[in-house]
PDB file of C-alpha atoms and ligand atoms in Angstrom:
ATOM      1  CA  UNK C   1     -24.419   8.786  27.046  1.00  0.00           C
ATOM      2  CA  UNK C   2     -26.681   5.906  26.597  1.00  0.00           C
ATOM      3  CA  UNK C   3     -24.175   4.902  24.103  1.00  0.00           C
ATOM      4  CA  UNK C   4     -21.038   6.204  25.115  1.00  0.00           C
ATOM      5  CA  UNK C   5     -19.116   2.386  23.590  1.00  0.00           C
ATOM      6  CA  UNK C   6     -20.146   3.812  20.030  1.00  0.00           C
ATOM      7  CA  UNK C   7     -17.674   5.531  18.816  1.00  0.00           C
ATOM      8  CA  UNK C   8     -18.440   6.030  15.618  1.00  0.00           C
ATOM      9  CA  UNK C   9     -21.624   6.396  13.484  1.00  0.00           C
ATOM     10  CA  UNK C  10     -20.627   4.603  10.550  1.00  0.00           C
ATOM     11  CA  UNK C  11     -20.781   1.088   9.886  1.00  0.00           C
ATOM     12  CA  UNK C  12     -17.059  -0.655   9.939  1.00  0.00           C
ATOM     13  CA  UNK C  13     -15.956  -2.633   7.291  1.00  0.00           C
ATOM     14  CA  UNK C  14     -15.869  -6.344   7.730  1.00  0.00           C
ATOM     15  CA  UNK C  15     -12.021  -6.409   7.567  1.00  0.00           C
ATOM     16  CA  UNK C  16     -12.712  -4.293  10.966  1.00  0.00           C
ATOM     17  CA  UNK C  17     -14.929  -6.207  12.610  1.00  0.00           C
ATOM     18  CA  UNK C  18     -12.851  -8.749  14.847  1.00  0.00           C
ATOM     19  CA  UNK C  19     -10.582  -8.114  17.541  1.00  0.00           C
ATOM     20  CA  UNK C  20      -7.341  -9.400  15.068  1.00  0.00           C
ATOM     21  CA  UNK C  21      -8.045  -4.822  15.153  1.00  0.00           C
ATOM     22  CA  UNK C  22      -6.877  -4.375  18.391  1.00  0.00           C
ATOM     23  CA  UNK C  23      -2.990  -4.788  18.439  1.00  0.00           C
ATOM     24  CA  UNK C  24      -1.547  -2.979  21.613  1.00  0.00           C
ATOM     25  CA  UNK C  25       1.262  -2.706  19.530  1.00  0.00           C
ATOM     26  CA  UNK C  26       4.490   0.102  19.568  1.00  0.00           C
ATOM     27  CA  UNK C  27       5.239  -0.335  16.050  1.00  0.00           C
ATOM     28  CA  UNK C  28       2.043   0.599  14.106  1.00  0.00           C
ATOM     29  CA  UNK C  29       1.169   1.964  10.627  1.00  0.00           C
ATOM     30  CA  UNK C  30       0.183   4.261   8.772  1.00  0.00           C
ATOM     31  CA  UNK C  31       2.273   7.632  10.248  1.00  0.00           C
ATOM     32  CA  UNK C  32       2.498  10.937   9.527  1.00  0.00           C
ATOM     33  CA  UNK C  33       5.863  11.305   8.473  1.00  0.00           C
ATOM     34  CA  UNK C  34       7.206  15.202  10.240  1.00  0.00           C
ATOM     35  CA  UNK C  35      10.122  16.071   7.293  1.00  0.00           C
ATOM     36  CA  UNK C  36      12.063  18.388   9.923  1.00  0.00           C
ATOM     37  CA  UNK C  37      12.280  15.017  12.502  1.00  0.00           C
ATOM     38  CA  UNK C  38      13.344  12.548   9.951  1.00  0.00           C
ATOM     39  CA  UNK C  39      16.944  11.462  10.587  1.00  0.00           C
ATOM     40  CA  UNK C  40      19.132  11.834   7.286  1.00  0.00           C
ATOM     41  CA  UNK C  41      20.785   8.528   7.129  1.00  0.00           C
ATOM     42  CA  UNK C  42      23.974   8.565   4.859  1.00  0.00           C
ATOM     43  CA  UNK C  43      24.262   4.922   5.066  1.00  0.00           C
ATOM     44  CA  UNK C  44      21.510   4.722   3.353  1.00  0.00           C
ATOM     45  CA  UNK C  45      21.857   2.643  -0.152  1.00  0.00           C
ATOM     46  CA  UNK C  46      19.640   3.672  -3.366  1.00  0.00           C
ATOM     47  CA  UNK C  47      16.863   1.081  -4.064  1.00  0.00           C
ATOM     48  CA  UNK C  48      17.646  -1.425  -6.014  1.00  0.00           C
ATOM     49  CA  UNK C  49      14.415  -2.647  -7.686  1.00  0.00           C
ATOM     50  CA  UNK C  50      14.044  -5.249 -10.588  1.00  0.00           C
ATOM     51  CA  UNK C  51      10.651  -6.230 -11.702  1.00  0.00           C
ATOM     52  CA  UNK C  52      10.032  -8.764 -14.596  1.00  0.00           C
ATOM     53  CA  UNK C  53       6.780  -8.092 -16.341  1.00  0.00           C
ATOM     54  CA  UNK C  54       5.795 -11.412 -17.229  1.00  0.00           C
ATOM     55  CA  UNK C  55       5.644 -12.395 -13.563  1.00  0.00           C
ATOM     56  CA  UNK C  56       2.262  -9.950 -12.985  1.00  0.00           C
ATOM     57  CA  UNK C  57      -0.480 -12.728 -13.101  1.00  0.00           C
ATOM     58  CA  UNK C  58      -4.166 -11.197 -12.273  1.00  0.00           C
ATOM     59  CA  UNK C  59      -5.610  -8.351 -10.705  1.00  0.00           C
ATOM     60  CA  UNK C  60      -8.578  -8.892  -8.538  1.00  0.00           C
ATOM     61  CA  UNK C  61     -11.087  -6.891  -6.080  1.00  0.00           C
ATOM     62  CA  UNK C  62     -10.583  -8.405  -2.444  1.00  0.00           C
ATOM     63  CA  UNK C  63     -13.305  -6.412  -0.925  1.00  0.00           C
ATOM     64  CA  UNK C  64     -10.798  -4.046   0.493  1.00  0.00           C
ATOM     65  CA  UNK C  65      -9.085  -2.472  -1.813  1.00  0.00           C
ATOM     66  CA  UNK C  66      -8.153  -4.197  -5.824  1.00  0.00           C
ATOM     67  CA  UNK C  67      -5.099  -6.677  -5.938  1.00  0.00           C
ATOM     68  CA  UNK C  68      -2.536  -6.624  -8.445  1.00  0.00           C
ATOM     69  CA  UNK C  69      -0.579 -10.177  -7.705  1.00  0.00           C
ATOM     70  CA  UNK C  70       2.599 -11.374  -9.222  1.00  0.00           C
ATOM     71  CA  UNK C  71       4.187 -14.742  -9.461  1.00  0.00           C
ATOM     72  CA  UNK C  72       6.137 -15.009  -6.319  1.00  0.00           C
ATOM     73  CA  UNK C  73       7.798 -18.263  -6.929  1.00  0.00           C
ATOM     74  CA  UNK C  74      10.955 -17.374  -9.052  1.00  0.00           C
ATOM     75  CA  UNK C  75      13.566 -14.228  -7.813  1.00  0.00           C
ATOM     76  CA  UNK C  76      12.399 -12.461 -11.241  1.00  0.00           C
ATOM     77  CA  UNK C  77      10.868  -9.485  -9.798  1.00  0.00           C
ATOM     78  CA  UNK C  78      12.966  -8.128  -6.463  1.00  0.00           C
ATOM     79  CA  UNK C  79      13.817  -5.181  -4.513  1.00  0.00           C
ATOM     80  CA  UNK C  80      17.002  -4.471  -2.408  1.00  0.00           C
ATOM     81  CA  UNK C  81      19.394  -1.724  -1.123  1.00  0.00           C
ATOM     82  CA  UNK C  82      17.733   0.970   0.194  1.00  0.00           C
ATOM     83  CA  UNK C  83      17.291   0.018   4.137  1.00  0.00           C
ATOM     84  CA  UNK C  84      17.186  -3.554   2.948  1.00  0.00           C
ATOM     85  CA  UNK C  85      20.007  -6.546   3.807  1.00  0.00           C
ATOM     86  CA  UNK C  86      17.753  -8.814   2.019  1.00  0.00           C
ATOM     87  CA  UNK C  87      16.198  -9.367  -0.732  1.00  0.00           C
ATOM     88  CA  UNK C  88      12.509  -9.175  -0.986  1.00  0.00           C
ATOM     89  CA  UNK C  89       9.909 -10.258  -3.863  1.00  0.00           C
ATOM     90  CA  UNK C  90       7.206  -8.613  -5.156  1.00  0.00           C
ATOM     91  CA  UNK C  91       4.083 -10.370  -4.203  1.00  0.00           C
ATOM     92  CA  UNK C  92       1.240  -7.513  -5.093  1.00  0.00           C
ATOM     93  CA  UNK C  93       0.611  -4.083  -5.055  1.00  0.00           C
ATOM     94  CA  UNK C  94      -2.890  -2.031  -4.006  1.00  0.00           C
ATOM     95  CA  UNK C  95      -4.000   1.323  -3.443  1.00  0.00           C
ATOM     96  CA  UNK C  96      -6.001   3.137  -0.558  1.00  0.00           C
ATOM     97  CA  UNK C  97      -8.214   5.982  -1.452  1.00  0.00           C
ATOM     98  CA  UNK C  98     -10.642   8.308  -0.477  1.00  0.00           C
ATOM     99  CA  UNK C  99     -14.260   9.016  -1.454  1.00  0.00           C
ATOM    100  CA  UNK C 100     -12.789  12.677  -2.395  1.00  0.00           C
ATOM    101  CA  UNK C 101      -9.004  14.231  -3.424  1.00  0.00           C
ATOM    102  CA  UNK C 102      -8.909  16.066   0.587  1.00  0.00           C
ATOM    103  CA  UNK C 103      -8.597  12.292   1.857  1.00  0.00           C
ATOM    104  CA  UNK C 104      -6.974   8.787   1.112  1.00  0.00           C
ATOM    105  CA  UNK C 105      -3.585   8.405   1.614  1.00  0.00           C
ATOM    106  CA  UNK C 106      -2.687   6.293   4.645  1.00  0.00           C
ATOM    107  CA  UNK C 107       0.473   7.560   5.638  1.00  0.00           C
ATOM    108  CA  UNK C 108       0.550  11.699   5.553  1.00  0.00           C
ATOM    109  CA  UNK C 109       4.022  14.366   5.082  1.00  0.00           C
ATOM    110  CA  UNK C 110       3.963  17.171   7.626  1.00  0.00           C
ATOM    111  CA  UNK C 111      -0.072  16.399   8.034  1.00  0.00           C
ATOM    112  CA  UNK C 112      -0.801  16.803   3.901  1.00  0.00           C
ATOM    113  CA  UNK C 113      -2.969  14.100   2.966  1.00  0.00           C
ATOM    114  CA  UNK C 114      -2.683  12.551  -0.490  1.00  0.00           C
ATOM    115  CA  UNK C 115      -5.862  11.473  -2.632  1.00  0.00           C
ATOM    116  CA  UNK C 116      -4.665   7.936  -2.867  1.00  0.00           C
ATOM    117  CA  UNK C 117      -1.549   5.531  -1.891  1.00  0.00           C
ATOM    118  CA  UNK C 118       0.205   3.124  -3.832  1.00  0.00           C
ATOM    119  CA  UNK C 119       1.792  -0.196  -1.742  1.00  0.00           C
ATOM    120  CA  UNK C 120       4.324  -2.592  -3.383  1.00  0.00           C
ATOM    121  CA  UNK C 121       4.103  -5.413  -0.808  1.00  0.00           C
ATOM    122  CA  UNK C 122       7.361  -7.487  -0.715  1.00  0.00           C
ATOM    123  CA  UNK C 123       8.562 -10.869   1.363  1.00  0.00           C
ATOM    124  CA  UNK C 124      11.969 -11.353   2.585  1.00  0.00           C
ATOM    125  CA  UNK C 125      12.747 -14.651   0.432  1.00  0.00           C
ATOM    126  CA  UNK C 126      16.480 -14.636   1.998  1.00  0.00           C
ATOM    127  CA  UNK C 127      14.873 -15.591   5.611  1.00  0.00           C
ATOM    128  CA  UNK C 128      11.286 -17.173   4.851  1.00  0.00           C
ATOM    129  CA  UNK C 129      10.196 -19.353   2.646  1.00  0.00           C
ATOM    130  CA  UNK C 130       6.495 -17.719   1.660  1.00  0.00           C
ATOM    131  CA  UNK C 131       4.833 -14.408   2.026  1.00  0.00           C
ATOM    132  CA  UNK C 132       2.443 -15.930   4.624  1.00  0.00           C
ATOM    133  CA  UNK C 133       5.023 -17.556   6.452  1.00  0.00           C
ATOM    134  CA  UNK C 134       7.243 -13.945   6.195  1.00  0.00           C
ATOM    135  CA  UNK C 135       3.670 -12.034   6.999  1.00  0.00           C
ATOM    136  CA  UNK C 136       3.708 -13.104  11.232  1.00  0.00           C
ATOM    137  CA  UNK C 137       7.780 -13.127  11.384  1.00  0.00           C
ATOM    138  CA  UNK C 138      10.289  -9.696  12.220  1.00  0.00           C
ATOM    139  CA  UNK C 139      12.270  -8.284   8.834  1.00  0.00           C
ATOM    140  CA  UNK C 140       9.765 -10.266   6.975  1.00  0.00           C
ATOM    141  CA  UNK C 141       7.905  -7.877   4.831  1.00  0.00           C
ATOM    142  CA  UNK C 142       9.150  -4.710   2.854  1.00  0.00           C
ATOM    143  CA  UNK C 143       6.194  -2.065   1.389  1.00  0.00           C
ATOM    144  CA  UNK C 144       7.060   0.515  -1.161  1.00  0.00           C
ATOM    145  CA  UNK C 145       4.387   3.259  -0.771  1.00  0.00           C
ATOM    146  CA  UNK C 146       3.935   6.096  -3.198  1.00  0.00           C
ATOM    147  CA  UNK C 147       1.416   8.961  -2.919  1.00  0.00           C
ATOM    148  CA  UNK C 148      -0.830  10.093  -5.906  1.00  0.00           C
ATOM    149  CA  UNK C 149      -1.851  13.722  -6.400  1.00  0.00           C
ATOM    150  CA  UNK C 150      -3.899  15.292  -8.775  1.00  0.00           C
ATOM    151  CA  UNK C 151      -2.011  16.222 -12.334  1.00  0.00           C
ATOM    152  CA  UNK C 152      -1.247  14.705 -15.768  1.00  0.00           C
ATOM    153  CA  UNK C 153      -2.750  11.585 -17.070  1.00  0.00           C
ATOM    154  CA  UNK C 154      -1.091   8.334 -15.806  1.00  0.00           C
ATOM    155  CA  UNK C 155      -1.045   5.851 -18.991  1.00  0.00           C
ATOM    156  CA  UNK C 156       0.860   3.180 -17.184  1.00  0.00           C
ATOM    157  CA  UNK C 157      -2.103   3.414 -14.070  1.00  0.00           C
ATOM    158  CA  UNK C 158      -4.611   3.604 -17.236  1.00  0.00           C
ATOM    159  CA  UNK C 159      -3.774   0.300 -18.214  1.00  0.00           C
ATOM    160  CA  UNK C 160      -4.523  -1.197 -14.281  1.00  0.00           C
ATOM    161  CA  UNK C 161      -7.894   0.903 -14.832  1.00  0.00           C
ATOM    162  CA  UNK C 162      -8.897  -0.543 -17.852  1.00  0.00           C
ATOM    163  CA  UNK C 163      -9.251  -3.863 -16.278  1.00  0.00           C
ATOM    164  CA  UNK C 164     -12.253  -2.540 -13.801  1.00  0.00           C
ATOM    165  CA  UNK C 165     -15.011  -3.413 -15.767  1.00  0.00           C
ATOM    166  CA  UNK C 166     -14.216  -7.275 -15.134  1.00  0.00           C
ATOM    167  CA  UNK C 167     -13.143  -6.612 -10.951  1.00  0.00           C
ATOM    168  CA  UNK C 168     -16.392  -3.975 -10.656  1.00  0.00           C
ATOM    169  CA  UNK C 169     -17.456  -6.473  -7.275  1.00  0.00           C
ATOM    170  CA  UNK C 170     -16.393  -8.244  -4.391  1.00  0.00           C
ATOM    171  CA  UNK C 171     -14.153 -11.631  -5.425  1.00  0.00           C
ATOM    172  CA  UNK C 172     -13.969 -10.839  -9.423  1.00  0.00           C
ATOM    173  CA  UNK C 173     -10.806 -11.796 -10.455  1.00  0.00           C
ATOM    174  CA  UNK C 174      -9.261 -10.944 -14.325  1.00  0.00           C
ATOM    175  CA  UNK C 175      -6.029 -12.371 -16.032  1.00  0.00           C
ATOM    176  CA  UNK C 176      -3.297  -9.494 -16.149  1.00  0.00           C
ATOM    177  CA  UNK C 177      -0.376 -11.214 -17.393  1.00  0.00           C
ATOM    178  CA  UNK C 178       2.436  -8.419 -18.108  1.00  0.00           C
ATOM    179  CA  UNK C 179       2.964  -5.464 -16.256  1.00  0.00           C
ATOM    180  CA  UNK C 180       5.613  -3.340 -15.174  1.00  0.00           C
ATOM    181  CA  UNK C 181       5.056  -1.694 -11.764  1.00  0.00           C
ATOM    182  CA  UNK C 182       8.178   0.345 -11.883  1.00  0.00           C
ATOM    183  CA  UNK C 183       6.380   2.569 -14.437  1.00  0.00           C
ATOM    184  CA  UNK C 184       4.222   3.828 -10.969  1.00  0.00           C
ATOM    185  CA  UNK C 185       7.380   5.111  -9.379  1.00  0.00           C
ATOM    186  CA  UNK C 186       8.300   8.468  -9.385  1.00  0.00           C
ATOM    187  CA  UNK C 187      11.735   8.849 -11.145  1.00  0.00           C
ATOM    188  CA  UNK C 188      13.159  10.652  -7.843  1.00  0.00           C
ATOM    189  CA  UNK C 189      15.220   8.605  -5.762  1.00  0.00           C
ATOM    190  CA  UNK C 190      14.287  10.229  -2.228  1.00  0.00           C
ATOM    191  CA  UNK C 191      12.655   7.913   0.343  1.00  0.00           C
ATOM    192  CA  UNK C 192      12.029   8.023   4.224  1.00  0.00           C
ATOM    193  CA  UNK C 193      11.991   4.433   5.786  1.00  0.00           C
ATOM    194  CA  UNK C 194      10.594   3.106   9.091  1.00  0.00           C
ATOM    195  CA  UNK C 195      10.098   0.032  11.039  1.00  0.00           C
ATOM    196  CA  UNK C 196       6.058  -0.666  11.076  1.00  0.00           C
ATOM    197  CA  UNK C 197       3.142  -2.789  10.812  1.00  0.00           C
ATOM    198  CA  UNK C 198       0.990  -4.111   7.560  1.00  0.00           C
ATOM    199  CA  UNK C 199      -2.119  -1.452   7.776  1.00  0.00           C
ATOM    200  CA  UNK C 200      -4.868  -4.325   7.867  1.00  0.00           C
ATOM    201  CA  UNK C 201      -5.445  -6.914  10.642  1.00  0.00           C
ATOM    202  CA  UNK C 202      -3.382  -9.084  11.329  1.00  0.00           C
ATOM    203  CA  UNK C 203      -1.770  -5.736  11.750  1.00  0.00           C
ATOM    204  CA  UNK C 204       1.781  -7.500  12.451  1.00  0.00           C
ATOM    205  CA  UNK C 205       4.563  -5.355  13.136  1.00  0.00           C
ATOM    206  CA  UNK C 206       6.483  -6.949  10.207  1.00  0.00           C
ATOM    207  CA  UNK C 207       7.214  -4.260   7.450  1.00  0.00           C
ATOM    208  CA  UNK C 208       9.880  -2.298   6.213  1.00  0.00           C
ATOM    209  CA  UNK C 209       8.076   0.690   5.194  1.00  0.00           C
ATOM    210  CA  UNK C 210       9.737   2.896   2.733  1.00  0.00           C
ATOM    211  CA  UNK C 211       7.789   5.674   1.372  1.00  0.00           C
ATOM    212  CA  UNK C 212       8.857   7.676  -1.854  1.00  0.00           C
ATOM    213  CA  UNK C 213       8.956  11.740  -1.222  1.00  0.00           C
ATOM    214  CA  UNK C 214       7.980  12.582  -4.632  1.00  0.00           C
ATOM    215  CA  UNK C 215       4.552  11.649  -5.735  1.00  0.00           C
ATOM    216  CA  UNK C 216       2.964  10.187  -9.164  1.00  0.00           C
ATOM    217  CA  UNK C 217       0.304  12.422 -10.735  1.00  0.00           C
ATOM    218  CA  UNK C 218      -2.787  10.678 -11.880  1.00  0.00           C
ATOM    219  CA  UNK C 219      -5.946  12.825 -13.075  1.00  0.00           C
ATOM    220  CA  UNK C 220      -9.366  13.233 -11.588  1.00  0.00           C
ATOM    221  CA  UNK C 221     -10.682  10.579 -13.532  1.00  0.00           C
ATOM    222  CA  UNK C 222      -8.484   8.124 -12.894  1.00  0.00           C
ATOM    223  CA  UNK C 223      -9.145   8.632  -9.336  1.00  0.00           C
ATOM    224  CA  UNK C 224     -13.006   8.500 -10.038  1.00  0.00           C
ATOM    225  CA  UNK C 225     -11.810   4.779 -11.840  1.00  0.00           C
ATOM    226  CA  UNK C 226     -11.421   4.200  -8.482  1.00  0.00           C
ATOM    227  CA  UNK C 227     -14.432   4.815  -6.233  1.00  0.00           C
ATOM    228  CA  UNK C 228     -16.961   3.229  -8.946  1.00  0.00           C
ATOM    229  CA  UNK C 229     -15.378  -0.105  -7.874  1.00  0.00           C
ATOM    230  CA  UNK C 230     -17.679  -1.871  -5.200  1.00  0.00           C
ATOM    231  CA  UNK C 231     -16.686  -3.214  -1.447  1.00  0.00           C
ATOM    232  CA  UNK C 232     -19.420  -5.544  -2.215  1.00  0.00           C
ATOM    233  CA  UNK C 233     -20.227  -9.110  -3.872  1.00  0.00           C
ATOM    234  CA  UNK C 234     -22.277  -9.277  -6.857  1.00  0.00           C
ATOM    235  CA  UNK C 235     -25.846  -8.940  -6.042  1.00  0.00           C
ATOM    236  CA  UNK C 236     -25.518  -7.342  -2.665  1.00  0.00           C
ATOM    237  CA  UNK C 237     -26.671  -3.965  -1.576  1.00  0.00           C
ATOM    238  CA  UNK C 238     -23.953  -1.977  -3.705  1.00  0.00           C
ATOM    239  CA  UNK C 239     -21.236  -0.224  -1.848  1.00  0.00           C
ATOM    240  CA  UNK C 240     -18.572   1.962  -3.468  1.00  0.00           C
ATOM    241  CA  UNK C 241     -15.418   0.860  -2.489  1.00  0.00           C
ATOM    242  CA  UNK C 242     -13.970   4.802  -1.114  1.00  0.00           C
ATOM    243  CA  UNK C 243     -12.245   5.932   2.743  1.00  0.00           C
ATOM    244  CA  UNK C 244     -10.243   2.212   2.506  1.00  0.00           C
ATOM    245  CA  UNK C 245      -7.454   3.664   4.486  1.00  0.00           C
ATOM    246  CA  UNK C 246      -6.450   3.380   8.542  1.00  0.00           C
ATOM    247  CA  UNK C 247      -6.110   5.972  10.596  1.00  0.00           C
ATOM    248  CA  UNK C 248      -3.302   7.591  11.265  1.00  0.00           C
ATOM    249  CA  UNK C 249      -1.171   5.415  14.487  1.00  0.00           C
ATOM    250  CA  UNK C 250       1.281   7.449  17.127  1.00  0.00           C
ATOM    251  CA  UNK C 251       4.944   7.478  16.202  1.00  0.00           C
ATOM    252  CA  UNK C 252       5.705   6.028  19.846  1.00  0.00           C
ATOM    253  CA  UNK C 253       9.425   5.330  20.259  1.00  0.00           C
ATOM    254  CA  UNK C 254      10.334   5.710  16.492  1.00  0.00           C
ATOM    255  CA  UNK C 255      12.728   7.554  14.107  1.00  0.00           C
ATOM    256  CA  UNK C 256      12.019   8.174  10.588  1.00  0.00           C
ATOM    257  CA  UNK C 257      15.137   7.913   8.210  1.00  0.00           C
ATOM    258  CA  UNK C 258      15.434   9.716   5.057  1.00  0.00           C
ATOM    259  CA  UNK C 259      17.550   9.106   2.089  1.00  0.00           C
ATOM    260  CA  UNK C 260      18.124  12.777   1.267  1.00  0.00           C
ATOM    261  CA  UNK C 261      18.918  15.633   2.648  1.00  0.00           C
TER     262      UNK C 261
HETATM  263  C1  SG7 A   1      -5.105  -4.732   1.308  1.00  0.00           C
HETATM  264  O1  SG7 A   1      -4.020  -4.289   2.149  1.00  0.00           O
HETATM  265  C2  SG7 A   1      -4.749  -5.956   0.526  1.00  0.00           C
HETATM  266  C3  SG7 A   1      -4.167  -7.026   1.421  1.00  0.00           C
HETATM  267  C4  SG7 A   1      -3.035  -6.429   2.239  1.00  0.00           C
HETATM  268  C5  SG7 A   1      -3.517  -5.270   3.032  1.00  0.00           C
HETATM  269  O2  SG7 A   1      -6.214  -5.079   2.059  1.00  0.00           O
HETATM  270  O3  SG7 A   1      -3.851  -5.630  -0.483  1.00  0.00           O
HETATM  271  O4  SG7 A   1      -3.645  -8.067   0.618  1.00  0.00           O
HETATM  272  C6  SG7 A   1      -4.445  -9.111   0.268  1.00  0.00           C
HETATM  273  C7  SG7 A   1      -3.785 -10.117  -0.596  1.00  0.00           C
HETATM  274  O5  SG7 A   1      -5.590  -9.202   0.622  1.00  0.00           O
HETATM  275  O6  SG7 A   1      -2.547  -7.405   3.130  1.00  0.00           O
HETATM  276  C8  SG7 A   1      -0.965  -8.913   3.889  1.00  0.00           C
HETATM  277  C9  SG7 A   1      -1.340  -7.901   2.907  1.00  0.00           C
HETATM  278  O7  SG7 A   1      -0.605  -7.541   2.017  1.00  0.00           O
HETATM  279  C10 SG7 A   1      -2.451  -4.634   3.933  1.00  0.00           C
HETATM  280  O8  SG7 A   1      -1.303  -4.303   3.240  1.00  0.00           O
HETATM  281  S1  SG7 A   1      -0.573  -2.984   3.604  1.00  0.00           S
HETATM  282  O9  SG7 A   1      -0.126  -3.026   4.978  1.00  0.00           O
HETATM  283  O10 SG7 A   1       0.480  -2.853   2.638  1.00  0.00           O
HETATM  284  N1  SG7 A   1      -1.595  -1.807   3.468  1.00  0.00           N
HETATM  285 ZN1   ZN A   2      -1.817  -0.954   1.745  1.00  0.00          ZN
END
C-alpha cells in the first residue's frame, strides 16, 4: 500500500520510460483480433506487394527489437491494394518476441498468442514526402504483420539470423545488401485490416495495420536466434533482448475487416 503507484515489479525498458507512453488515445495497437466480429469486406482488393531486393541496405539492433532497413528513396520496393488508396514503401521490417513460445506476438487471434511477430513498416509516399514526416500525419503509415509459430525450418529467416553475430548489442549495425522480404509471407492471401497506432512511443495513431491470418513457421532455434541478442550496449550489464512486445490496447470504437470469408 506503501507503494500502491508501482505497478509493476519489473524494470521498464528505456523506450518506456517517458511520458511520449501515455497517449489517451482511441485508436491504439496491438489488438486482439475476435475472428467471429471481424467484418468481411468484399471491397476489399488483394495486396499488391513489390519488393526489389537490392533496395535492403543493413540490418541493425536498435535496442528494441533488430532493424532490417531498406532504401526508401526510389518506388522500387512498394505495397498497394489491399485497404490501401496509396502507395506505400517499404522502409524496414522487425520482429517482437517473447522470452518463451506461450508469449510474443503483439497483436493476438481469438486470445492465441504467437511466439513472435513480423512488421513490414511502410510510408505513404503518394501524400508525404519521408517516413518521419508520414510517422506524426493520418493515412501515413501501412504495417504488414505476420505471426510465427513453431514448425519447419525458415531458410529465408535463416539468412536474417545469420547476420546476429555482428548486431549481438545495442547500436551494432551490419551491411545486408539483398534481401527479399516477400519470402516471410505466408503464401495465403487472407488478411484482417484496422485503423491503429505504431506499437512504440510516439505511439501515433498513424497505421494501416493489416495482419496476415496464416502464419510462417520458423523452428525452436530460430526463435532461440532471437533471445541471445542483447537490449544492451557493448560492455553494459548484459540483457537478453526477450518480452519486446506491448500489451494488448482495448478495441474502443473499432471494426476489424477481413479479406475472407
Ligand atoms: C521497433 O518498433 C523499431 C522501430 C519501430 C517500432 O522498435 O522497429 O523502428 C525504428 C527504426 O527504431 O518504430 C516508427 C517505427 O517504425 C514500432 O513499430 S511498430 O508499430 O510497427 N511495432
Ligand atoms: Zn513492431
Amino acid at each position: 500500500a506503501a507503494c500502491s503507484y508501482k505497478l509493476r515489479n519489473v524494470e521498464l525498458h528505456p523506450l518506456w520510460q517517458s511520458s511520449s507512453s501515455v497517449t489517451g488515445g482511441t485508436k491504439q495497437s496491438p489488438i486482439d483480433i475476435q475472428a467471429r466480429s471481424s467484418v468481411f469486406d468484399p471491397k476489399l482488393k488483394p495486396l499488391s506487394i513489390c519488393y526489389d531486393p537490392t533496395t535492403c541496405l543493413q540490418i541493425w539492433n536498435n535496442g528494441y527489437s533488430f532493424v532490417v532497413e531498406f532504401d526508401d528513396t526510389t518506388e522500387n520496393s512498394v505495397v498497394t491494394g489491399g485497404p490501401l488508396n496509396n502507395n506505400f514503401r517499404l522502409k524496414q521490417f522487425h520482429f517482437h518476441w517473447g522470452a518463451i513460445n506461450d508469449w510474443g506476438s503483439e497483436h493476438t487471434v481469438d486470445s492465441k498468442v504467437f511466439p513472435a511477430e513480423l512488421h513490414l513498416v511502410h510510408w505513404n509516399s503518394d501524400l508525404y514526402k519521408c517516413f518521419e514526416e508520414a510517422i506524426m500525419e493520418e493515412n501515413g503509415l501501412a504495417v504488414i504483420g505476420v505471426f510465427l509459430k513453431l514448425g519447419t525450418h525458415h531458410p529465408e529467416l535463416q539468412s536474417v539470423i545469420d547476420l546476429f553475430p555482428s548486431i549481438k548489442y545495442k547500436d551494432a549495425v551490419a551491411a545486408f545488401t539483398y534481401f527479399d522480404p516477400s519470402t516471410l509471407m505466408p503464401s495465403c492471401p487472407d488478411y484482417w485490416t484496422y485503423d491503429g497506432s505504431l506499437t512504440t512511443p510516439p505511439l501515433t495513431e498513424s497505421v494501416t495495420w493489416i495482419i496476415k491470418k496464416k502464419p510462417i513457421e520458423v523452428t525452436q532455434n530460430q526463435l532461440a536466434a532471437f533471445r541471445s541478442l542483447f537490449f544492451t550496449s557493448i560492455g553494459e550489464e548484459e540483457k537478453k533482448m526477450v518480452d519486446n512486445f506491448r500489451p494488448l490496447q482495448p478495441l474502443m470504437d473499432r471494426t476489424v475487416r477481413s479479406s475472407f470469408r
